[in-house]
Amino acid sequence: MTDANPGLRGKRPRRSPKDILYSESFRTAVYQIALAAAVALLGFYLYQNVVENLARQNIATGFGFLEQVSQFEIGETLIAYSARDTYGRALAVGLMNTLSVSAAGIVVATVIGFSVGIARVSSNWLLQRLATAYVEIVRNIPVILQVIFWAAVIRNLPAPRQAVELWGLGFLSNRGLTFAMPSAHAAHLWMLAALGAGIALAILASHKAKRHREATGRYIDMLWPCVGLIVGLPLLVWLGFGAPHEISFPERRGFNFAGGATISPEFVALMTGISLYSSGFIAEIVRAGIQATPRGQVEAARSIALRPRFILRYVVLPQALRVIVPPLTSQYVSLIKNSSIAVVIGYPDLVNIGNTVMNQTGQAVEAIAVMMLVYLIVSLATSLLMNLYNRLVAIKER
Amino acid sequence: MSSVPSSPLAAPAAAAYDPDARLSALAWLRANLFSSVWQSLLTLAVAFVLIRFFWFVLDWGVVNAVFYTTDPDVCRAATGACWAVIAEKHRPMLFGLYPYDEHWRLVLMMAIYLGTVVLSLWPRCWNLRFLVPLWIVSSLSIGVLMFGGVLGLRYVPTSEWGGLPLTMLLFTGTVLIGMPVAVLLALGRRAPLPVARGVSVVFIEALRGVPLITILFVAVNVFPLFLPAGVEVNKLLRITVGIAIFFACYQAEVIRGGLQAIPRGQYEAAASLSLSYWQTTRRIILPQALRISLPAITNHIIAAMKNTSFVIIIGLFDILTATTAVMQDPLWRKFYIEAYLFVAAVYLFFGYALSLYARQVEKWIASGRI
């Protein structure tokens, strides 16, 4: 630029103060400094007020309270916890509960959402209308109302003695959902490890097969080998442990159940409410994704005699997932955030326990900061994971 | 809230091939319900479930239902729904803690509110010389009716407000405060000033990453600490502003999408006319950006209406809190399903009305009327 018109540069007039005042770069700089100063001043002013107010009300500051003994019990814990443990551990219990209810909710919402989304584009008029009605209803009723409703339904279920029996496999009562479970056995952990190994090997093998196809042009069908790896390995481990097949069935005993596993009423209500609410949104996302593949492409694929499985795998899914994954991510994140309404029905999630901690210690600022920070981290981590997945399915441009 | 609001129904399969075909009833049935053996079986299965369901609804909700009684035992004896619970409890459900004898003020307030909103949404009335006085007059009269303390009306503090009027006020406050903040945040995020961009990005992303509940906790428990000693802000106002700012962060991202869709040439044309930044923004950019993002904006406005129900957590008596409280009554507690169905119907009604109106606005935009 400077070489292109040296004349202009040479003849540049001397700038008077007025010119500087009216120059764009100067003004931009002034505005920005003013804005930054205003934000800093506001922050400082608020900080000062908080410090003064806390000092006046004799409230401790800092995160020392996390080390103090909590002195309250929690109904549902995934890690060992008692009232003698610290506030920090209580919050960790809450976080585990938040994560477990969100994970279950995401699975249920995804299954229902995908089914309803596919039904939304069904060529069957009746099914399609039914799916539309479902979506419009679950999406437009506030999620809190849905959760409160399910909590009330479960609270009004019969007591264990008159519990609703579910095909001999479990019971639904005001104590929650009780169902049959294989009795605990050392084999289970190894089977889980075998499942992980199977999935990893399957991914590796299909990758190799793809390389082979790209190098030689010869296609190796990896569907059954992969199924074999993922299902077969845990099965082998199970057989290796002598096939432990003892299943613990729940039985009515006294005022409660014995045996089986039980999910608390609060967990069932919260999970049902937030996952049904999200399933409506996921269904719409899936519908949009399916409609993103032009009809002609499927017809073209059929006309070159591609097998239906391959049409789905290589024509429809790659294009649909590209449209589905980004909004699905934000649905998952919003489901995790919606799990915080647990406090309304008394499920001990992070916000519920954070609220108790806040009331006991009086340290509102720190307690709320912990909650917000944890949710920020969880939200960002979910987005990150889904973005990685999105990179796998996004358009690969040359 | 990433999907299209109440999207148009997917066209039936036959129409996808030939949209102009006028099918006879029989041909329509064949194409849409009985196109193959599997489709026919599916249709029959769905029809069976639907008929069972509607039969149950009819049986429970109409045939065996009790529509009016003041005696809960009559309801207990019936096998169907007890709609009488709504007749019996509609006043505490709709008006919350507001003094019983003053409920007429809330009825009047809702009439004024709905009238004002309907007039403001009608394009014929889109004239500042009409709308500004209208809103001033109706806000003043709503204020007088709600607070009282003048004209011989009894004073009612905001802590006793409740029910549907409270939901309406929270919703209106959220949108009226939130929309301008959203526009400012969206402009900030696209501003040529890096500092403004940074501030907006951090603000938007931080608030979008946390649940609304934590923001309500901040509004109730932390915000008073920010103020110098002796200064107090009304709790209802703090909560409204909290919901509004949360709403604004989502709306800002939607509006940013609209801003990004404006071609560069629009900015350059405005610059060549030597319009200033604010002139360009106000007269060229924003009108187009808001039109483009309208469907998503309505989505979030409807979501804002649903989100007002979160105030149950901090004990404001909106329609849902009030209903939950009413349902503690041991005599009527058994009929909670009817009561919650009623509240759900109220939300569905207003949500449906909003989305219908939004669709109408999209039509007006498409036809160039606005």
Short mmCIF file of N, CA and C in Angstrom, two decimals, chain A residues 268-383:
data_model
loop_
_atom_site.label_atom_id
_atom_site.label_comp_id
_atom_site.label_asym_id
_atom_site.label_seq_id
_atom_site.Cartn_x
_atom_site.Cartn_y
_atom_site.Cartn_z
N VAL A 268 -37.77 -40.41 39.12
CA VAL A 268 -38.67 -40.80 38.03
C VAL A 268 -39.44 -39.58 37.53
N ALA A 269 -39.98 -38.78 38.47
CA ALA A 269 -40.79 -37.62 38.07
C ALA A 269 -39.94 -36.62 37.30
N LEU A 270 -38.77 -36.30 37.82
CA LEU A 270 -37.92 -35.30 37.19
C LEU A 270 -37.48 -35.76 35.81
N MET A 271 -37.03 -37.04 35.74
CA MET A 271 -36.55 -37.54 34.47
C MET A 271 -37.67 -37.58 33.44
N THR A 272 -38.86 -38.05 33.86
CA THR A 272 -39.98 -38.09 32.92
C THR A 272 -40.31 -36.70 32.41
N GLY A 273 -40.43 -35.75 33.35
CA GLY A 273 -40.80 -34.39 32.95
C GLY A 273 -39.81 -33.77 31.99
N ILE A 274 -38.53 -33.75 32.36
CA ILE A 274 -37.58 -33.04 31.50
C ILE A 274 -37.35 -33.79 30.20
N SER A 275 -37.44 -35.13 30.21
CA SER A 275 -37.14 -35.82 28.95
C SER A 275 -38.34 -35.75 27.99
N LEU A 276 -39.57 -35.78 28.50
CA LEU A 276 -40.71 -35.62 27.59
C LEU A 276 -40.70 -34.22 26.98
N TYR A 277 -40.43 -33.21 27.81
CA TYR A 277 -40.38 -31.84 27.31
C TYR A 277 -39.34 -31.72 26.20
N SER A 278 -38.14 -32.24 26.44
CA SER A 278 -37.08 -32.13 25.43
C SER A 278 -37.38 -32.98 24.21
N SER A 279 -38.08 -34.11 24.41
CA SER A 279 -38.32 -35.00 23.26
C SER A 279 -39.11 -34.28 22.18
N GLY A 280 -40.00 -33.34 22.57
CA GLY A 280 -40.75 -32.58 21.58
C GLY A 280 -39.84 -31.75 20.70
N PHE A 281 -38.85 -31.10 21.33
CA PHE A 281 -37.91 -30.28 20.57
C PHE A 281 -37.01 -31.16 19.70
N ILE A 282 -36.56 -32.30 20.28
CA ILE A 282 -35.68 -33.19 19.52
C ILE A 282 -36.42 -33.73 18.31
N ALA A 283 -37.71 -34.05 18.47
CA ALA A 283 -38.50 -34.56 17.34
C ALA A 283 -38.49 -33.56 16.19
N GLU A 284 -38.65 -32.28 16.52
CA GLU A 284 -38.65 -31.26 15.46
C GLU A 284 -37.28 -31.16 14.79
N ILE A 285 -36.21 -31.31 15.59
CA ILE A 285 -34.86 -31.26 15.02
C ILE A 285 -34.66 -32.44 14.06
N VAL A 286 -35.12 -33.62 14.49
CA VAL A 286 -34.96 -34.81 13.66
C VAL A 286 -35.76 -34.67 12.37
N ARG A 287 -36.99 -34.13 12.49
CA ARG A 287 -37.81 -33.93 11.30
C ARG A 287 -37.08 -33.03 10.30
N ALA A 288 -36.55 -31.92 10.81
CA ALA A 288 -35.83 -31.01 9.92
C ALA A 288 -34.65 -31.72 9.27
N GLY A 289 -33.96 -32.56 10.06
CA GLY A 289 -32.80 -33.27 9.53
C GLY A 289 -33.18 -34.22 8.42
N ILE A 290 -34.26 -34.97 8.64
CA ILE A 290 -34.68 -35.93 7.62
C ILE A 290 -35.11 -35.21 6.36
N GLN A 291 -35.82 -34.08 6.55
CA GLN A 291 -36.30 -33.36 5.37
C GLN A 291 -35.16 -32.66 4.64
N ALA A 292 -33.97 -32.63 5.27
CA ALA A 292 -32.84 -31.97 4.62
C ALA A 292 -32.28 -32.81 3.47
N THR A 293 -32.58 -34.10 3.46
CA THR A 293 -32.12 -34.93 2.35
C THR A 293 -33.18 -34.90 1.26
N PRO A 294 -32.84 -34.33 0.09
CA PRO A 294 -33.84 -34.27 -0.97
C PRO A 294 -34.27 -35.67 -1.37
N ARG A 295 -35.55 -35.81 -1.69
CA ARG A 295 -36.12 -37.08 -2.08
C ARG A 295 -35.37 -37.71 -3.24
N GLY A 296 -34.98 -36.86 -4.19
CA GLY A 296 -34.31 -37.34 -5.39
C GLY A 296 -33.05 -38.14 -5.09
N GLN A 297 -32.37 -37.79 -3.99
CA GLN A 297 -31.13 -38.49 -3.66
C GLN A 297 -31.40 -39.94 -3.30
N VAL A 298 -32.47 -40.14 -2.49
CA VAL A 298 -32.81 -41.50 -2.12
C VAL A 298 -33.21 -42.28 -3.37
N GLU A 299 -33.99 -41.61 -4.23
CA GLU A 299 -34.43 -42.29 -5.46
C GLU A 299 -33.23 -42.61 -6.34
N ALA A 300 -32.30 -41.69 -6.43
CA ALA A 300 -31.09 -41.92 -7.23
C ALA A 300 -30.31 -43.10 -6.67
N ALA A 301 -30.17 -43.13 -5.34
CA ALA A 301 -29.43 -44.22 -4.71
C ALA A 301 -30.10 -45.56 -4.99
N ARG A 302 -31.46 -45.54 -4.97
CA ARG A 302 -32.18 -46.78 -5.22
C ARG A 302 -31.99 -47.20 -6.68
N SER A 303 -31.93 -46.22 -7.55
CA SER A 303 -31.82 -46.55 -8.98
C SER A 303 -30.46 -47.11 -9.33
N ILE A 304 -29.44 -46.85 -8.51
CA ILE A 304 -28.17 -47.53 -8.76
C ILE A 304 -28.05 -48.77 -7.88
N ALA A 305 -29.21 -49.25 -7.40
CA ALA A 305 -29.31 -50.53 -6.70
C ALA A 305 -28.47 -50.58 -5.43
N LEU A 306 -28.40 -49.45 -4.74
CA LEU A 306 -27.74 -49.47 -3.42
C LEU A 306 -28.69 -50.15 -2.44
N ARG A 307 -28.10 -50.97 -1.57
CA ARG A 307 -28.96 -51.66 -0.61
C ARG A 307 -29.58 -50.64 0.35
N PRO A 308 -30.81 -50.88 0.85
CA PRO A 308 -31.47 -49.92 1.75
C PRO A 308 -30.56 -49.53 2.92
N ARG A 309 -29.83 -50.51 3.45
CA ARG A 309 -28.96 -50.22 4.59
C ARG A 309 -27.91 -49.18 4.20
N PHE A 310 -27.38 -49.32 2.98
CA PHE A 310 -26.34 -48.40 2.54
C PHE A 310 -26.92 -47.03 2.20
N ILE A 311 -28.18 -47.03 1.71
CA ILE A 311 -28.81 -45.74 1.43
C ILE A 311 -28.89 -44.94 2.72
N LEU A 312 -29.30 -45.64 3.79
CA LEU A 312 -29.40 -44.98 5.09
C LEU A 312 -28.02 -44.53 5.55
N ARG A 313 -27.04 -45.46 5.42
CA ARG A 313 -25.73 -45.22 5.99
C ARG A 313 -24.92 -44.18 5.20
N TYR A 314 -25.00 -44.23 3.87
CA TYR A 314 -24.10 -43.38 3.08
C TYR A 314 -24.79 -42.21 2.40
N VAL A 315 -26.13 -42.21 2.34
CA VAL A 315 -26.81 -41.11 1.66
C VAL A 315 -27.62 -40.25 2.64
N VAL A 316 -28.50 -40.91 3.41
CA VAL A 316 -29.42 -40.12 4.24
C VAL A 316 -28.74 -39.64 5.52
N LEU A 317 -28.16 -40.58 6.28
CA LEU A 317 -27.62 -40.20 7.60
C LEU A 317 -26.55 -39.10 7.52
N PRO A 318 -25.57 -39.20 6.61
CA PRO A 318 -24.55 -38.16 6.60
C PRO A 318 -25.12 -36.77 6.42
N GLN A 319 -26.17 -36.66 5.59
CA GLN A 319 -26.75 -35.33 5.37
C GLN A 319 -27.66 -34.93 6.51
N ALA A 320 -28.39 -35.91 7.07
CA ALA A 320 -29.31 -35.58 8.16
C ALA A 320 -28.54 -35.19 9.42
N LEU A 321 -27.50 -35.96 9.76
CA LEU A 321 -26.77 -35.69 11.00
C LEU A 321 -26.14 -34.30 10.98
N ARG A 322 -25.71 -33.90 9.80
CA ARG A 322 -25.11 -32.57 9.66
C ARG A 322 -26.08 -31.49 10.11
N VAL A 323 -27.36 -31.69 9.80
CA VAL A 323 -28.38 -30.70 10.19
C VAL A 323 -28.80 -30.92 11.64
N ILE A 324 -28.78 -32.19 12.08
CA ILE A 324 -29.34 -32.52 13.40
C ILE A 324 -28.39 -32.17 14.54
N VAL A 325 -27.11 -32.48 14.38
CA VAL A 325 -26.21 -32.45 15.55
C VAL A 325 -26.09 -31.08 16.23
N PRO A 326 -25.86 -29.97 15.49
CA PRO A 326 -25.70 -28.71 16.24
C PRO A 326 -26.91 -28.34 17.11
N PRO A 327 -28.16 -28.34 16.58
CA PRO A 327 -29.26 -28.00 17.48
C PRO A 327 -29.50 -29.06 18.56
N LEU A 328 -29.16 -30.32 18.25
CA LEU A 328 -29.33 -31.37 19.26
C LEU A 328 -28.43 -31.07 20.46
N THR A 329 -27.23 -30.58 20.18
CA THR A 329 -26.32 -30.20 21.27
C THR A 329 -26.98 -29.22 22.21
N SER A 330 -27.59 -28.17 21.64
CA SER A 330 -28.15 -27.17 22.54
C SER A 330 -29.35 -27.74 23.28
N GLN A 331 -30.06 -28.70 22.67
CA GLN A 331 -31.15 -29.36 23.41
C GLN A 331 -30.61 -30.14 24.60
N TYR A 332 -29.50 -30.87 24.39
CA TYR A 332 -28.92 -31.62 25.50
C TYR A 332 -28.49 -30.69 26.62
N VAL A 333 -27.83 -29.59 26.23
CA VAL A 333 -27.38 -28.64 27.25
C VAL A 333 -28.59 -28.08 27.98
N SER A 334 -29.67 -27.78 27.25
CA SER A 334 -30.81 -27.18 27.95
C SER A 334 -31.50 -28.23 28.82
N LEU A 335 -31.44 -29.50 28.42
CA LEU A 335 -32.00 -30.54 29.30
C LEU A 335 -31.21 -30.60 30.61
N ILE A 336 -29.89 -30.53 30.51
CA ILE A 336 -29.07 -30.56 31.74
C ILE A 336 -29.44 -29.38 32.63
N LYS A 337 -29.62 -28.21 32.00
CA LYS A 337 -29.96 -27.04 32.80
C LYS A 337 -31.37 -27.18 33.38
N ASN A 338 -32.29 -27.79 32.60
CA ASN A 338 -33.65 -27.97 33.12
C ASN A 338 -33.68 -28.90 34.32
N SER A 339 -32.68 -29.79 34.43
CA SER A 339 -32.69 -30.71 35.57
C SER A 339 -32.59 -29.93 36.89
N SER A 340 -32.22 -28.65 36.82
CA SER A 340 -32.09 -27.87 38.05
C SER A 340 -33.44 -27.58 38.69
N ILE A 341 -34.55 -27.84 37.97
CA ILE A 341 -35.84 -27.61 38.63
C ILE A 341 -36.14 -28.72 39.62
N ALA A 342 -35.19 -29.65 39.78
CA ALA A 342 -35.29 -30.69 40.80
C ALA A 342 -35.68 -30.12 42.16
N VAL A 343 -35.24 -28.89 42.42
CA VAL A 343 -35.46 -28.29 43.73
C VAL A 343 -36.96 -28.18 44.04
N VAL A 344 -37.80 -28.07 42.99
CA VAL A 344 -39.24 -27.92 43.21
C VAL A 344 -39.84 -29.19 43.81
N ILE A 345 -39.33 -30.36 43.38
CA ILE A 345 -39.93 -31.60 43.86
C ILE A 345 -39.03 -32.32 44.85
N GLY A 346 -37.93 -31.67 45.26
CA GLY A 346 -37.12 -32.22 46.33
C GLY A 346 -36.13 -33.31 45.93
N TYR A 347 -35.77 -33.37 44.66
CA TYR A 347 -34.70 -34.29 44.27
C TYR A 347 -33.37 -33.61 44.59
N PRO A 348 -32.45 -34.31 45.29
CA PRO A 348 -31.23 -33.63 45.75
C PRO A 348 -30.20 -33.42 44.65
N ASP A 349 -30.47 -32.50 43.72
CA ASP A 349 -29.48 -32.20 42.68
C ASP A 349 -28.57 -31.09 43.17
N LEU A 350 -27.70 -30.63 42.29
CA LEU A 350 -26.71 -29.62 42.68
C LEU A 350 -27.37 -28.35 43.21
N VAL A 351 -28.43 -27.87 42.51
CA VAL A 351 -29.05 -26.62 42.93
C VAL A 351 -29.78 -26.79 44.26
N ASN A 352 -30.43 -27.93 44.43
CA ASN A 352 -31.14 -28.18 45.68
C ASN A 352 -30.16 -28.17 46.86
N ILE A 353 -29.05 -28.89 46.71
CA ILE A 353 -28.07 -28.95 47.80
C ILE A 353 -27.37 -27.61 47.95
N GLY A 354 -27.09 -26.96 46.80
CA GLY A 354 -26.49 -25.63 46.86
C GLY A 354 -27.38 -24.67 47.64
N ASN A 355 -28.69 -24.80 47.42
CA ASN A 355 -29.65 -23.95 48.12
C ASN A 355 -29.59 -24.20 49.63
N THR A 356 -29.53 -25.48 50.00
CA THR A 356 -29.43 -25.82 51.43
C THR A 356 -28.14 -25.24 52.02
N VAL A 357 -27.03 -25.43 51.29
CA VAL A 357 -25.75 -24.90 51.76
C VAL A 357 -25.84 -23.39 51.93
N MET A 358 -26.49 -22.74 50.94
CA MET A 358 -26.61 -21.29 50.98
C MET A 358 -27.39 -20.85 52.21
N ASN A 359 -28.48 -21.57 52.51
CA ASN A 359 -29.29 -21.18 53.67
C ASN A 359 -28.56 -21.45 54.98
N GLN A 360 -27.77 -22.53 55.02
CA GLN A 360 -27.09 -22.86 56.28
C GLN A 360 -25.91 -21.94 56.56
N THR A 361 -25.12 -21.63 55.51
CA THR A 361 -23.92 -20.84 55.73
C THR A 361 -24.17 -19.35 55.56
N GLY A 362 -25.23 -18.98 54.83
CA GLY A 362 -25.48 -17.58 54.56
C GLY A 362 -24.56 -17.02 53.50
N GLN A 363 -23.67 -17.86 52.96
CA GLN A 363 -22.73 -17.35 51.96
C GLN A 363 -23.32 -17.49 50.56
N ALA A 364 -24.30 -16.62 50.28
CA ALA A 364 -25.03 -16.73 49.02
C ALA A 364 -24.11 -16.56 47.82
N VAL A 365 -23.22 -15.54 47.89
CA VAL A 365 -22.39 -15.23 46.72
C VAL A 365 -21.57 -16.46 46.31
N GLU A 366 -20.88 -17.05 47.30
CA GLU A 366 -19.99 -18.17 46.98
C GLU A 366 -20.79 -19.39 46.53
N ALA A 367 -21.90 -19.68 47.26
CA ALA A 367 -22.68 -20.88 46.92
C ALA A 367 -23.23 -20.78 45.50
N ILE A 368 -23.77 -19.60 45.15
CA ILE A 368 -24.32 -19.43 43.81
C ILE A 368 -23.20 -19.46 42.77
N ALA A 369 -22.04 -18.88 43.14
CA ALA A 369 -20.91 -18.90 42.21
C ALA A 369 -20.49 -20.34 41.91
N VAL A 370 -20.48 -21.19 42.94
CA VAL A 370 -20.11 -22.60 42.73
C VAL A 370 -21.10 -23.26 41.76
N MET A 371 -22.41 -23.04 42.02
CA MET A 371 -23.43 -23.64 41.15
C MET A 371 -23.24 -23.19 39.71
N MET A 372 -23.11 -21.86 39.53
CA MET A 372 -23.01 -21.33 38.17
C MET A 372 -21.78 -21.87 37.46
N LEU A 373 -20.68 -21.92 38.19
CA LEU A 373 -19.42 -22.37 37.59
C LEU A 373 -19.55 -23.82 37.14
N VAL A 374 -20.14 -24.66 38.04
CA VAL A 374 -20.28 -26.08 37.69
C VAL A 374 -21.14 -26.23 36.44
N TYR A 375 -22.28 -25.49 36.39
CA TYR A 375 -23.14 -25.61 35.21
C TYR A 375 -22.44 -25.12 33.96
N LEU A 376 -21.68 -24.02 34.11
CA LEU A 376 -20.93 -23.51 32.95
C LEU A 376 -19.99 -24.59 32.43
N ILE A 377 -19.27 -25.24 33.36
CA ILE A 377 -18.30 -26.27 32.95
C ILE A 377 -19.03 -27.43 32.27
N VAL A 378 -20.14 -27.87 32.90
CA VAL A 378 -20.88 -29.00 32.32
C VAL A 378 -21.41 -28.64 30.93
N SER A 379 -21.99 -27.41 30.81
CA SER A 379 -22.52 -26.99 29.52
C SER A 379 -21.42 -26.93 28.47
N LEU A 380 -20.30 -26.31 28.85
CA LEU A 380 -19.21 -26.17 27.89
C LEU A 380 -18.66 -27.54 27.50
N ALA A 381 -18.55 -28.45 28.49
CA ALA A 381 -18.01 -29.78 28.19
C ALA A 381 -18.94 -30.51 27.23
N THR A 382 -20.27 -30.40 27.47
CA THR A 382 -21.22 -31.05 26.56
C THR A 382 -21.07 -30.49 25.15
N SER A 383 -21.01 -29.15 25.06
CA SER A 383 -20.86 -28.54 23.73
C SER A 383 -19.58 -29.03 23.07
#
